[in-house]
Amino acid sequence: CAAHAPTPTPTGAPITSTSNIFQQIAHAVVGQVYAAAVNLIDNTNDHPVTVNPGQTVHCSIGNKRIIPILTITKTNDKLGIDQHPGDSVLYTLTVTATQAAAQNVIVTDLLPKGFHYRDGSAKIDMGDGSGPQTFTSFLDDYHSPGIWNIGNMNQGQTITLTLVADIDGAEQPGDYKDVAWAKGTPVDDSSTIVLASAENPGFLNDTFVGTNVNVIADQHNGIAYNVTSDQSVLGAATSDLPDTGASIVWMYVALGFLTIGAGSIMIGYFAKRRVLHA
């Protein structure tokens, strides 16, 4: 902050001031004109001020406070591809700061139920050419949701986050959706919260982004059995039974014993009834 002492000017003479200042006030009072400058800075802008005798002019010139704009996107590498229990999915999020720098940037990512974060898979690319780096600055050990503590972002910077999630081996078939959002603050005001605007890919509404993964059940090979009216055993035709390595002769022998046993039971039942009625 700098200031200079007022300089008197003879009555009747106008004053013109051209200076690069944050705030300038020119006064012309009772035959004296005073020009006062406060917080001198070089902002490459010229602001002429002309004051005539007997006139008071108040002129405020300053920097406009600009709030950062944050945007967020999300996608995964299995969109439109059916997955099975036990498969894995790579998720990718981007956060961009425009219009001004931002601080205290945090990304919150909520995985679907039954999708488990793979330890050590989180990567961050700062967009500075250094490439993806292992990310460890979670606010807590990663669980759903995972909270990525990004910190400061420069104006125009885009940060890319990636992680791998494994689908639970007992996951039921269905369409599994996730959601993410981000926030930050201006560099000069940590009390003002700036919510990231959602953009495609992954746009859900103004604030939230998300993707989906379709999980289907594992398919197993099976044998269809035809039911016929003759030579049937327990509803399956003997000619259609799977080859188990046993001779078909033994199957007929077993069928014969089954028939004899059933007949013996019926004979005993009727013989018992005749004795009771005698």
Coordinates of N, CA, C and O in Angstrom, one line a residue, residues 49-233:
V49 N -8.8 11.2 -15.4 CA -9.8 11.9 -14.6 C -9.6 13.4 -14.7 O -8.5 13.9 -14.5
T50 N -10.6 14.2 -15.1 CA -10.5 15.6 -15.2 C -11.4 16.3 -14.2 O -12.6 15.9 -14.1
V51 N -10.9 17.2 -13.4 CA -11.6 17.9 -12.4 C -11.6 19.4 -12.7 O -10.5 20.0 -12.7
N52 N -12.7 20.0 -12.8 CA -12.8 21.5 -13.0 C -13.0 22.2 -11.7 O -13.3 21.6 -10.7
P53 N -12.7 23.5 -11.7 CA -12.8 24.3 -10.5 C -14.2 24.2 -9.9 O -15.2 24.2 -10.6
G54 N -14.2 24.0 -8.6 CA -15.5 23.9 -7.8 C -16.1 22.5 -7.9 O -17.2 22.3 -7.4
Q55 N -15.5 21.6 -8.6 CA -16.1 20.3 -8.8 C -15.4 19.2 -8.0 O -14.2 19.3 -7.7
T56 N -16.2 18.3 -7.5 CA -15.6 17.1 -6.7 C -15.9 15.8 -7.5 O -17.1 15.6 -7.9
V57 N -14.9 15.1 -7.8 CA -15.1 13.8 -8.6 C -14.5 12.7 -7.8 O -13.4 12.8 -7.3
H58 N -15.3 11.7 -7.6 CA -14.9 10.5 -6.9 C -14.7 9.3 -7.9 O -15.7 9.0 -8.6
C59 N -13.6 8.8 -8.1 CA -13.4 7.7 -9.1 C -12.7 6.5 -8.4 O -11.6 6.6 -7.8
S60 N -13.4 5.4 -8.5 CA -12.8 4.1 -8.0 C -12.5 3.2 -9.1 O -13.3 2.8 -9.9
I61 N -11.2 2.8 -9.1 CA -10.7 1.9 -10.2 C -10.1 0.7 -9.5 O -9.2 0.9 -8.7
G62 N -10.5 -0.5 -9.9 CA -9.9 -1.6 -9.2 C -10.0 -2.9 -10.0 O -10.6 -3.0 -11.1
N63 N -9.4 -3.9 -9.5 CA -9.5 -5.3 -10.0 C -10.9 -5.9 -9.7 O -11.3 -5.8 -8.6
K64 N -11.5 -6.6 -10.6 CA -12.7 -7.3 -10.4 C -12.4 -8.7 -9.8 O -11.6 -9.4 -10.4
R65 N -13.1 -9.0 -8.8 CA -12.9 -10.3 -8.1 C -13.5 -11.4 -9.0 O -14.7 -11.4 -9.3
I66 N -12.7 -12.4 -9.4 CA -13.2 -13.4 -10.3 C -13.3 -14.8 -9.6 O -12.3 -15.2 -9.0
I67 N -14.4 -15.4 -9.6 CA -14.6 -16.7 -9.0 C -14.2 -17.8 -10.0 O -14.6 -17.7 -11.1
P68 N -13.5 -18.8 -9.5 CA -13.1 -19.9 -10.4 C -14.3 -20.7 -10.9 O -15.3 -20.8 -10.2
I69 N -14.2 -21.2 -12.1 CA -15.2 -22.2 -12.6 C -14.6 -23.6 -12.6 O -13.6 -23.8 -13.2
L70 N -15.2 -24.5 -11.9 CA -14.8 -25.9 -11.9 C -15.8 -26.7 -12.7 O -17.0 -26.6 -12.7
T71 N -15.2 -27.7 -13.5 CA -16.1 -28.6 -14.2 C -15.6 -30.0 -14.0 O -14.4 -30.2 -13.7
I72 N -16.5 -31.0 -14.1 CA -16.1 -32.4 -13.8 C -16.8 -33.3 -14.9 O -17.9 -33.1 -15.3
T73 N -16.1 -34.4 -15.2 CA -16.6 -35.4 -16.1 C -16.2 -36.8 -15.6 O -15.3 -36.9 -14.7
K74 N -16.9 -37.8 -16.1 CA -16.6 -39.2 -15.6 C -17.0 -40.2 -16.7 O -18.0 -40.0 -17.4
T75 N -16.2 -41.2 -16.9 CA -16.5 -42.3 -17.8 C -15.9 -43.6 -17.3 O -15.2 -43.6 -16.2
N76 N -16.1 -44.7 -17.9 CA -15.5 -46.0 -17.6 C -15.2 -46.8 -18.9 O -15.8 -46.5 -19.9
D77 N -14.3 -47.8 -18.8 CA -13.9 -48.5 -20.0 C -14.8 -49.7 -20.3 O -14.5 -50.4 -21.3
K78 N -16.0 -49.8 -19.7 CA -16.9 -51.0 -19.9 C -18.3 -50.5 -20.3 O -19.2 -51.3 -20.2
L79 N -18.4 -49.3 -20.7 CA -19.7 -48.8 -21.2 C -20.2 -49.6 -22.3 O -19.5 -49.7 -23.4
G80 N -21.4 -50.1 -22.2 CA -22.0 -50.8 -23.3 C -21.5 -52.2 -23.5 O -21.8 -52.9 -24.4
I81 N -20.6 -52.7 -22.5 CA -20.0 -54.0 -22.6 C -20.5 -54.8 -21.4 O -20.2 -54.4 -20.2
D82 N -21.2 -55.9 -21.6 CA -21.7 -56.7 -20.4 C -20.5 -57.3 -19.6 O -19.6 -57.7 -20.2
Q83 N -20.7 -57.2 -18.3 CA -19.6 -57.7 -17.4 C -20.2 -58.8 -16.6 O -21.4 -59.0 -16.5
H84 N -19.3 -59.6 -16.0 CA -19.6 -60.7 -15.1 C -19.1 -60.5 -13.7 O -18.1 -59.7 -13.5
P85 N -19.7 -61.2 -12.7 CA -19.1 -61.1 -11.4 C -17.6 -61.5 -11.4 O -17.2 -62.5 -12.1
G86 N -16.8 -60.7 -10.8 CA -15.3 -61.0 -10.8 C -14.6 -60.2 -11.8 O -13.3 -60.1 -11.7
D87 N -15.2 -59.5 -12.7 CA -14.6 -58.6 -13.7 C -14.1 -57.3 -13.0 O -14.5 -57.0 -11.9
S88 N -13.4 -56.5 -13.8 CA -12.9 -55.2 -13.2 C -13.3 -54.1 -14.2 O -13.5 -54.3 -15.4
V89 N -13.4 -52.9 -13.6 CA -13.8 -51.7 -14.4 C -12.8 -50.6 -14.1 O -12.4 -50.3 -12.9
L90 N -12.3 -49.9 -15.1 CA -11.4 -48.7 -15.0 C -12.3 -47.4 -15.1 O -12.9 -47.2 -16.1
Y91 N -12.3 -46.6 -14.0 CA -13.1 -45.4 -14.0 C -12.1 -44.2 -14.2 O -11.0 -44.2 -13.7
T92 N -12.6 -43.2 -15.0 CA -11.7 -42.0 -15.2 C -12.6 -40.7 -15.0 O -13.7 -40.6 -15.5
L93 N -12.0 -39.9 -14.1 CA -12.6 -38.6 -13.9 C -11.7 -37.4 -14.3 O -10.5 -37.6 -14.1
T94 N -12.3 -36.3 -14.7 CA -11.4 -35.1 -15.0 C -12.1 -33.9 -14.3 O -13.3 -33.8 -14.1
V95 N -11.2 -33.1 -13.7 CA -11.6 -31.8 -13.1 C -10.8 -30.7 -13.8 O -9.6 -30.8 -13.9
T96 N -11.5 -29.6 -14.2 CA -10.9 -28.5 -14.9 C -11.2 -27.2 -14.1 O -12.4 -27.0 -13.7
A97 N -10.2 -26.3 -13.9 CA -10.4 -25.0 -13.4 C -10.2 -24.0 -14.4 O -9.2 -23.9 -15.1
T98 N -11.2 -23.1 -14.6 CA -11.1 -22.0 -15.6 C -11.5 -20.7 -15.0 O -12.1 -20.7 -13.9
Q99 N -11.2 -19.6 -15.6 CA -11.5 -18.3 -15.2 C -10.6 -17.7 -14.1 O -10.3 -16.6 -14.1
A100 N -10.3 -18.6 -13.2 CA -9.4 -18.2 -12.1 C -8.8 -19.5 -11.4 O -9.4 -20.6 -11.6
A101 N -7.8 -19.3 -10.6 CA -7.2 -20.5 -9.9 C -8.2 -20.9 -8.7 O -9.0 -20.1 -8.3
A102 N -8.1 -22.1 -8.3 CA -8.9 -22.6 -7.2 C -8.1 -23.3 -6.1 O -6.9 -23.7 -6.4
Q103 N -8.6 -23.4 -4.9 CA -7.9 -24.1 -3.9 C -8.9 -25.0 -3.2 O -10.1 -24.9 -3.4
N104 N -8.4 -25.9 -2.3 CA -9.3 -26.8 -1.5 C -10.2 -27.6 -2.4 O -11.3 -27.9 -2.0
V105 N -9.7 -28.1 -3.6 CA -10.5 -28.9 -4.5 C -10.6 -30.3 -4.0 O -9.6 -30.9 -3.7
I106 N -11.8 -30.8 -3.9 CA -12.1 -32.1 -3.4 C -13.0 -32.8 -4.4 O -14.0 -32.2 -4.8
V107 N -12.7 -34.1 -4.7 CA -13.6 -34.9 -5.6 C -14.1 -36.0 -4.7 O -13.4 -36.8 -4.1
T108 N -15.5 -36.2 -4.8 CA -16.1 -37.3 -4.0 C -16.7 -38.3 -5.1 O -17.4 -37.9 -6.0
D109 N -16.3 -39.6 -4.9 CA -16.7 -40.6 -5.9 C -17.3 -41.8 -5.2 O -16.8 -42.4 -4.3
L110 N -18.6 -42.1 -5.6 CA -19.4 -43.1 -4.9 C -19.5 -44.3 -5.9 O -20.2 -44.2 -6.9
L111 N -18.9 -45.4 -5.6 CA -19.0 -46.6 -6.5 C -20.3 -47.4 -6.2 O -20.9 -47.2 -5.1
P112 N -20.7 -48.2 -7.2 CA -21.9 -49.0 -6.9 C -21.7 -50.0 -5.8 O -20.6 -50.4 -5.5
K113 N -22.8 -50.5 -5.2 CA -22.7 -51.5 -4.2 C -22.1 -52.8 -4.9 O -22.6 -53.2 -6.0
G114 N -21.2 -53.4 -4.2 CA -20.6 -54.6 -4.7 C -19.4 -54.4 -5.7 O -18.8 -55.3 -6.1
F115 N -19.0 -53.1 -5.9 CA -17.8 -52.8 -6.7 C -16.8 -52.3 -5.7 O -17.0 -51.3 -5.0
H116 N -15.7 -53.0 -5.6 CA -14.6 -52.8 -4.6 C -13.4 -52.1 -5.2 O -12.8 -52.6 -6.2
Y117 N -13.0 -51.0 -4.6 CA -11.8 -50.3 -5.0 C -10.6 -51.2 -4.9 O -10.4 -51.8 -3.8
R118 N -9.8 -51.3 -5.9 CA -8.6 -52.1 -5.9 C -7.4 -51.3 -5.2 O -7.0 -50.2 -5.8
D119 N -6.9 -51.7 -4.1 CA -5.9 -51.0 -3.4 C -4.7 -50.6 -4.3 O -4.2 -51.5 -5.0
G120 N -4.3 -49.4 -4.2 CA -3.1 -48.9 -5.0 C -3.4 -48.6 -6.5 O -2.5 -48.2 -7.2
S121 N -4.6 -48.7 -6.9 CA -4.9 -48.4 -8.3 C -5.2 -47.0 -8.6 O -5.2 -46.6 -9.8
A122 N -5.4 -46.1 -7.6 CA -5.7 -44.7 -7.9 C -4.5 -44.0 -8.5 O -3.4 -44.1 -8.0
K123 N -4.7 -43.2 -9.6 CA -3.7 -42.5 -10.2 C -4.2 -41.0 -10.4 O -5.3 -40.8 -10.6
I124 N -3.2 -40.1 -10.5 CA -3.5 -38.7 -10.8 C -2.6 -38.2 -11.8 O -1.4 -38.4 -11.8
D125 N -3.1 -37.5 -12.8 CA -2.3 -36.8 -13.9 C -2.6 -35.3 -13.7 O -3.7 -34.9 -14.0
M126 N -1.6 -34.6 -13.3 CA -1.7 -33.1 -13.1 C -1.8 -32.3 -14.4 O -2.1 -31.1 -14.3
G127 N -1.7 -32.9 -15.5 CA -1.8 -32.2 -16.8 C -0.6 -31.4 -17.1 O -0.6 -30.5 -18.0
D128 N 0.6 -31.6 -16.4 CA 1.8 -30.8 -16.6 C 2.8 -31.6 -17.4 O 4.0 -31.2 -17.5
G129 N 2.4 -32.7 -18.0 CA 3.4 -33.5 -18.8 C 4.1 -34.6 -18.0 O 4.9 -35.4 -18.6
S130 N 3.9 -34.6 -16.7 CA 4.7 -35.6 -15.9 C 4.0 -37.0 -15.9 O 4.6 -37.9 -15.5
G131 N 2.8 -37.1 -16.5 CA 2.1 -38.3 -16.6 C 1.4 -38.8 -15.3 O 1.5 -38.1 -14.3
P132 N 0.7 -39.9 -15.4 CA 0.0 -40.4 -14.2 C 0.9 -40.8 -13.0 O 2.0 -41.4 -13.2
Q133 N 0.6 -40.4 -11.8 CA 1.3 -40.7 -10.6 C 0.4 -41.4 -9.6 O -0.8 -41.1 -9.6
T134 N 0.9 -42.3 -8.8 CA 0.1 -42.9 -7.8 C -0.5 -41.9 -6.8 O 0.2 -41.0 -6.4
F135 N -1.8 -42.0 -6.6 CA -2.4 -41.0 -5.7 C -2.6 -41.6 -4.3 O -3.2 -42.7 -4.2
T136 N -2.2 -40.9 -3.3 CA -2.4 -41.4 -1.9 C -3.1 -40.3 -1.0 O -3.2 -40.6 0.2
S137 N -3.4 -39.2 -1.5 CA -4.0 -38.1 -0.7 C -5.5 -38.2 -0.5 O -6.2 -37.2 -0.6
F138 N -6.0 -39.4 -0.2 CA -7.4 -39.5 0.1 C -7.6 -38.9 1.5 O -6.7 -39.0 2.4
L139 N -8.8 -38.3 1.8 CA -9.0 -37.8 3.1 C -9.1 -39.0 4.1 O -9.0 -38.8 5.3
D140 N -9.4 -40.2 3.7 CA -9.4 -41.4 4.5 C -9.1 -42.5 3.6 O -9.0 -42.4 2.4
D141 N -8.8 -43.7 4.2 CA -8.6 -44.9 3.3 C -9.7 -45.0 2.4 O -10.9 -44.9 2.8
Y142 N -9.4 -45.3 1.1 CA -10.5 -45.3 0.1 C -11.5 -46.4 0.4 O -11.3 -47.5 0.7
H143 N -12.7 -45.9 0.5 CA -13.9 -46.7 0.6 C -15.0 -46.0 -0.1 O -14.8 -44.9 -0.6
S144 N -16.1 -46.6 -0.3 CA -17.2 -45.9 -1.0 C -18.1 -45.0 -0.1 O -18.7 -45.6 0.8
P145 N -18.1 -43.7 -0.2 CA -17.4 -43.0 -1.3 C -15.9 -42.7 -1.0 O -15.5 -42.7 0.1
G146 N -15.1 -42.6 -2.1 CA -13.7 -42.2 -2.0 C -13.6 -40.7 -2.1 O -14.2 -40.1 -3.0
I147 N -12.9 -40.0 -1.2 CA -12.7 -38.6 -1.2 C -11.3 -38.2 -1.6 O -10.4 -38.4 -0.9
W148 N -11.2 -37.7 -2.8 CA -9.9 -37.3 -3.4 C -9.5 -35.9 -2.9 O -10.2 -34.9 -3.3
N149 N -8.5 -35.7 -2.2 CA -8.1 -34.3 -1.8 C -7.1 -33.8 -2.8 O -5.9 -34.0 -2.7
I150 N -7.6 -33.0 -3.8 CA -6.7 -32.5 -4.8 C -5.9 -31.3 -4.4 O -4.7 -31.2 -4.7
G151 N -6.5 -30.4 -3.7 CA -5.8 -29.2 -3.2 C -5.9 -28.0 -4.2 O -7.0 -27.6 -4.6
N152 N -4.8 -27.4 -4.6 CA -4.8 -26.2 -5.4 C -4.8 -26.6 -6.9 O -4.2 -27.6 -7.3
M153 N -5.5 -25.8 -7.7 CA -5.5 -25.9 -9.1 C -5.2 -24.5 -9.8 O -5.8 -23.5 -9.3
N154 N -4.4 -24.5 -10.8 CA -4.1 -23.3 -11.5 C -5.3 -23.0 -12.6 O -6.0 -23.9 -13.0
Q155 N -5.4 -21.8 -12.9 CA -6.4 -21.4 -14.0 C -6.0 -22.2 -15.3 O -4.8 -22.2 -15.7
G156 N -7.0 -22.8 -15.9 CA -6.8 -23.6 -17.1 C -6.2 -25.0 -16.9 O -6.0 -25.7 -17.9
Q157 N -6.0 -25.4 -15.7 CA -5.5 -26.7 -15.4 C -6.6 -27.8 -15.4 O -7.7 -27.6 -14.9
T158 N -6.3 -28.9 -16.0 CA -7.1 -30.1 -16.0 C -6.4 -31.3 -15.3 O -5.3 -31.6 -15.7
I159 N -7.1 -31.8 -14.3 CA -6.5 -33.0 -13.6 C -7.3 -34.2 -13.9 O -8.5 -34.2 -14.0
T160 N -6.6 -35.3 -14.2 CA -7.3 -36.6 -14.5 C -7.0 -37.6 -13.4 O -5.9 -37.8 -13.0
L161 N -8.1 -38.2 -13.0 CA -8.1 -39.2 -11.9 C -8.5 -40.6 -12.5 O -9.5 -40.6 -13.2
T162 N -7.9 -41.7 -12.1 CA -8.3 -43.0 -12.5 C -8.2 -44.0 -11.4 O -7.4 -43.8 -10.5
L163 N -9.1 -45.0 -11.4 CA -9.1 -46.0 -10.4 C -9.7 -47.3 -11.0 O -10.4 -47.2 -12.0
V164 N -9.3 -48.4 -10.4 CA -9.9 -49.7 -10.8 C -10.8 -50.2 -9.7 O -10.4 -50.2 -8.5
A165 N -12.0 -50.7 -10.1 CA -12.9 -51.4 -9.2 C -13.2 -52.8 -9.6 O -13.3 -53.0 -10.8
D166 N -13.1 -53.7 -8.7 CA -13.4 -55.1 -9.0 C -14.8 -55.5 -8.6 O -15.3 -55.1 -7.5
I167 N -15.5 -56.2 -9.5 CA -16.9 -56.5 -9.3 C -17.0 -57.8 -8.4 O -16.3 -58.7 -8.6
D168 N -17.8 -57.7 -7.3 CA -17.8 -58.8 -6.4 C -18.2 -60.1 -7.1 O -19.0 -60.1 -8.0
G169 N -17.6 -61.2 -6.7 CA -17.9 -62.5 -7.3 C -19.3 -63.0 -7.1 O -19.8 -63.9 -7.9
A170 N -20.0 -62.5 -6.1 CA -21.4 -62.9 -5.9 C -22.4 -61.8 -6.3 O -23.5 -61.8 -5.9
E171 N -21.9 -60.8 -7.2 CA -22.8 -59.8 -7.6 C -24.0 -60.3 -8.4 O -23.8 -61.2 -9.3
Q172 N -25.1 -59.8 -8.2 CA -26.3 -60.2 -8.9 C -26.4 -59.4 -10.2 O -25.9 -58.3 -10.4
P173 N -27.1 -60.0 -11.2 CA -27.2 -59.3 -12.5 C -28.0 -58.0 -12.3 O -28.9 -57.9 -11.5
G174 N -27.6 -57.0 -13.1 CA -28.3 -55.7 -13.0 C -27.4 -54.6 -13.6 O -26.3 -54.8 -14.0
D175 N -28.0 -53.4 -13.7 CA -27.4 -52.2 -14.2 C -26.9 -51.4 -13.0 O -27.7 -50.9 -12.2
Y176 N -25.6 -51.3 -12.8 CA -25.0 -50.7 -11.6 C -24.4 -49.3 -11.9 O -23.5 -49.2 -12.7
K177 N -25.0 -48.3 -11.2 CA -24.7 -46.9 -11.5 C -23.8 -46.3 -10.4 O -23.9 -46.8 -9.2
D178 N -23.0 -45.4 -10.7 CA -22.1 -44.7 -9.8 C -22.4 -43.2 -9.9 O -23.0 -42.7 -10.8
V179 N -21.8 -42.4 -9.0 CA -22.0 -40.9 -9.1 C -20.7 -40.3 -8.5 O -20.0 -40.8 -7.6
A180 N -20.4 -39.1 -8.9 CA -19.3 -38.3 -8.4 C -19.6 -36.8 -8.5 O -20.4 -36.4 -9.3
W181 N -18.9 -36.0 -7.7 CA -19.1 -34.6 -7.7 C -17.8 -33.9 -7.2 O -16.9 -34.6 -6.6
A182 N -17.6 -32.6 -7.3 CA -16.4 -31.9 -6.9 C -16.8 -30.5 -6.4 O -17.8 -30.0 -6.8
K183 N -15.9 -30.0 -5.6 CA -16.0 -28.6 -5.1 C -14.7 -28.0 -4.8 O -13.7 -28.8 -4.7
G184 N -14.6 -26.7 -4.6 CA -13.4 -26.0 -4.3 C -13.7 -24.6 -3.7 O -14.9 -24.3 -3.5
T185 N -12.7 -23.8 -3.6 CA -12.9 -22.4 -3.1 C -12.0 -21.5 -3.9 O -11.0 -21.9 -4.5
P186 N -12.3 -20.2 -4.0 CA -11.4 -19.2 -4.5 C -10.1 -19.1 -3.7 O -10.1 -19.5 -2.5
V187 N -9.0 -18.7 -4.3 CA -7.8 -18.7 -3.6 C -7.7 -17.6 -2.5 O -6.9 -17.7 -1.6
D188 N -8.6 -16.6 -2.6 CA -8.6 -15.5 -1.6 C -9.8 -15.6 -0.6 O -10.0 -14.7 0.2
D189 N -10.6 -16.7 -0.7 CA -11.7 -16.8 0.2 C -12.1 -18.3 0.4 O -12.9 -18.8 -0.4
S190 N -11.6 -18.9 1.4 CA -11.9 -20.3 1.7 C -13.3 -20.5 2.2 O -13.7 -21.7 2.4
S191 N -14.1 -19.5 2.5 CA -15.4 -19.6 3.0 C -16.5 -19.7 1.8 O -17.6 -20.1 2.1
T192 N -16.1 -19.4 0.6 CA -17.0 -19.4 -0.5 C -16.8 -20.8 -1.2 O -15.7 -21.1 -1.7
I193 N -17.9 -21.6 -1.2 CA -17.8 -22.9 -1.9 C -18.2 -22.8 -3.3 O -19.2 -22.2 -3.7
V194 N -17.4 -23.4 -4.2 CA -17.6 -23.4 -5.6 C -17.9 -24.9 -6.0 O -17.0 -25.7 -5.9
L195 N -19.1 -25.2 -6.4 CA -19.4 -26.5 -6.9 C -19.1 -26.7 -8.3 O -19.3 -25.8 -9.1
A196 N -18.5 -27.8 -8.6 CA -18.1 -28.1 -10.0 C -19.4 -28.3 -10.9 O -20.3 -29.0 -10.4
S197 N -19.4 -27.8 -12.1 CA -20.5 -28.1 -13.0 C -20.2 -29.4 -13.8 O -19.1 -29.6 -14.2
A198 N -21.3 -30.2 -13.9 CA -21.1 -31.5 -14.6 C -21.1 -31.3 -16.1 O -21.9 -30.4 -16.6
E199 N -20.3 -32.0 -16.8 CA -20.2 -32.0 -18.2 C -20.1 -33.4 -18.8 O -19.8 -34.3 -18.0
N200 N -20.4 -33.6 -20.0 CA -20.2 -34.8 -20.7 C -18.8 -35.1 -21.0 O -18.0 -34.1 -21.2
P201 N -18.3 -36.3 -20.9 CA -19.1 -37.5 -20.6 C -19.5 -37.7 -19.2 O -18.8 -37.3 -18.3
G202 N -20.6 -38.3 -18.9 CA -21.1 -38.6 -17.6 C -22.1 -37.6 -17.0 O -22.4 -37.8 -15.8
F203 N -22.5 -36.6 -17.7 CA -23.5 -35.7 -17.2 C -24.7 -36.3 -16.7 O -25.4 -37.1 -17.4
L204 N -25.1 -36.0 -15.4 CA -26.3 -36.5 -14.8 C -27.3 -35.3 -14.6 O -28.5 -35.4 -14.9
N205 N -26.8 -34.3 -13.9 CA -27.5 -33.0 -13.8 C -26.4 -31.9 -13.6 O -25.3 -32.1 -13.9
D206 N -26.8 -30.8 -13.1 CA -25.9 -29.6 -13.0 C -24.6 -29.9 -12.2 O -23.6 -29.4 -12.5
T207 N -24.7 -30.8 -11.2 CA -23.6 -31.0 -10.3 C -23.0 -32.4 -10.4 O -21.8 -32.5 -10.2
F208 N -23.8 -33.4 -10.7 CA -23.4 -34.8 -10.6 C -23.0 -35.4 -11.9 O -23.7 -35.1 -12.9
V209 N -22.0 -36.2 -11.9 CA -21.6 -37.0 -13.1 C -21.7 -38.5 -12.7 O -21.5 -38.8 -11.5
G210 N -21.8 -39.4 -13.6 CA -21.8 -40.8 -13.3 C -21.8 -41.7 -14.5 O -22.0 -41.2 -15.6
T211 N -21.6 -43.0 -14.3 CA -21.6 -43.9 -15.4 C -22.5 -45.1 -15.0 O -23.0 -45.2 -13.9
N212 N -22.5 -46.2 -15.8 CA -23.2 -47.4 -15.4 C -22.4 -48.6 -16.0 O -21.7 -48.5 -17.0
V213 N -22.6 -49.7 -15.3 CA -22.0 -51.0 -15.8 C -23.1 -52.1 -15.7 O -23.7 -52.2 -14.7
N214 N -23.3 -52.8 -16.8 CA -24.3 -53.8 -16.8 C -23.6 -55.2 -16.5 O -22.7 -55.6 -17.2
V215 N -24.1 -55.8 -15.4 CA -23.6 -57.1 -15.0 C -24.6 -58.2 -15.3 O -25.8 -58.0 -15.0
I216 N -24.1 -59.2 -16.0 CA -25.0 -60.4 -16.3 C -24.5 -61.6 -15.6 O -23.4 -61.7 -15.2
A217 N -25.4 -62.6 -15.5 CA -25.1 -63.8 -14.8 C -24.1 -64.7 -15.6 O -24.2 -64.6 -16.8
D218 N -23.3 -65.5 -14.9 CA -22.4 -66.4 -15.7 C -23.3 -67.5 -16.3 O -24.3 -68.0 -15.7
Q219 N -23.0 -67.8 -17.6 CA -23.7 -68.8 -18.3 C -23.0 -70.2 -18.2 O -21.8 -70.3 -18.4
H220 N -23.8 -71.2 -17.9 CA -23.2 -72.6 -17.8 C -23.8 -73.5 -18.9 O -25.0 -73.4 -19.1
N221 N -23.0 -74.4 -19.5 CA -23.6 -75.4 -20.4 C -24.5 -76.4 -19.8 O -24.1 -76.9 -18.7
G222 N -25.6 -76.7 -20.4 CA -26.5 -77.7 -19.8 C -27.0 -78.7 -20.8 O -26.7 -78.6 -22.0
I223 N -27.7 -79.8 -20.4 CA -28.2 -80.8 -21.3 C -29.7 -80.9 -21.2 O -30.2 -80.9 -20.1
A224 N -30.4 -80.8 -22.3 CA -31.8 -80.8 -22.3 C -32.3 -82.3 -22.5 O -31.7 -83.0 -23.3
Y225 N -33.3 -82.7 -21.7 CA -33.8 -84.0 -21.8 C -35.2 -84.0 -22.4 O -36.0 -83.2 -21.9
N226 N -35.4 -84.9 -23.3 CA -36.7 -85.0 -24.0 C -37.6 -86.1 -23.2 O -37.1 -87.1 -22.9
V227 N -38.8 -85.7 -23.0 CA -39.8 -86.7 -22.3 C -40.5 -87.4 -23.4 O -41.2 -86.8 -24.3
T228 N -40.5 -88.7 -23.3 CA -41.3 -89.6 -24.3 C -42.3 -90.5 -23.6 O -42.2 -90.6 -22.4
S229 N -43.2 -91.1 -24.3 CA -44.2 -91.9 -23.7 C -43.8 -93.3 -23.5 O -44.5 -94.1 -22.9
D230 N -42.7 -93.8 -24.1 CA -42.2 -95.2 -23.9 C -40.7 -95.2 -23.5 O -40.0 -94.3 -23.8
Q231 N -40.3 -96.3 -23.0 CA -38.9 -96.4 -22.5 C -38.5 -95.3 -21.6 O -37.3 -94.8 -21.7
S232 N -39.4 -94.8 -20.8 CA -39.0 -93.6 -20.0 C -38.6 -94.1 -18.6 O -39.2 -95.0 -18.0
V233 N -37.6 -93.4 -18.0 CA -37.1 -93.6 -16.7 C -37.2 -92.3 -15.9 O -36.4 -91.4 -16.3

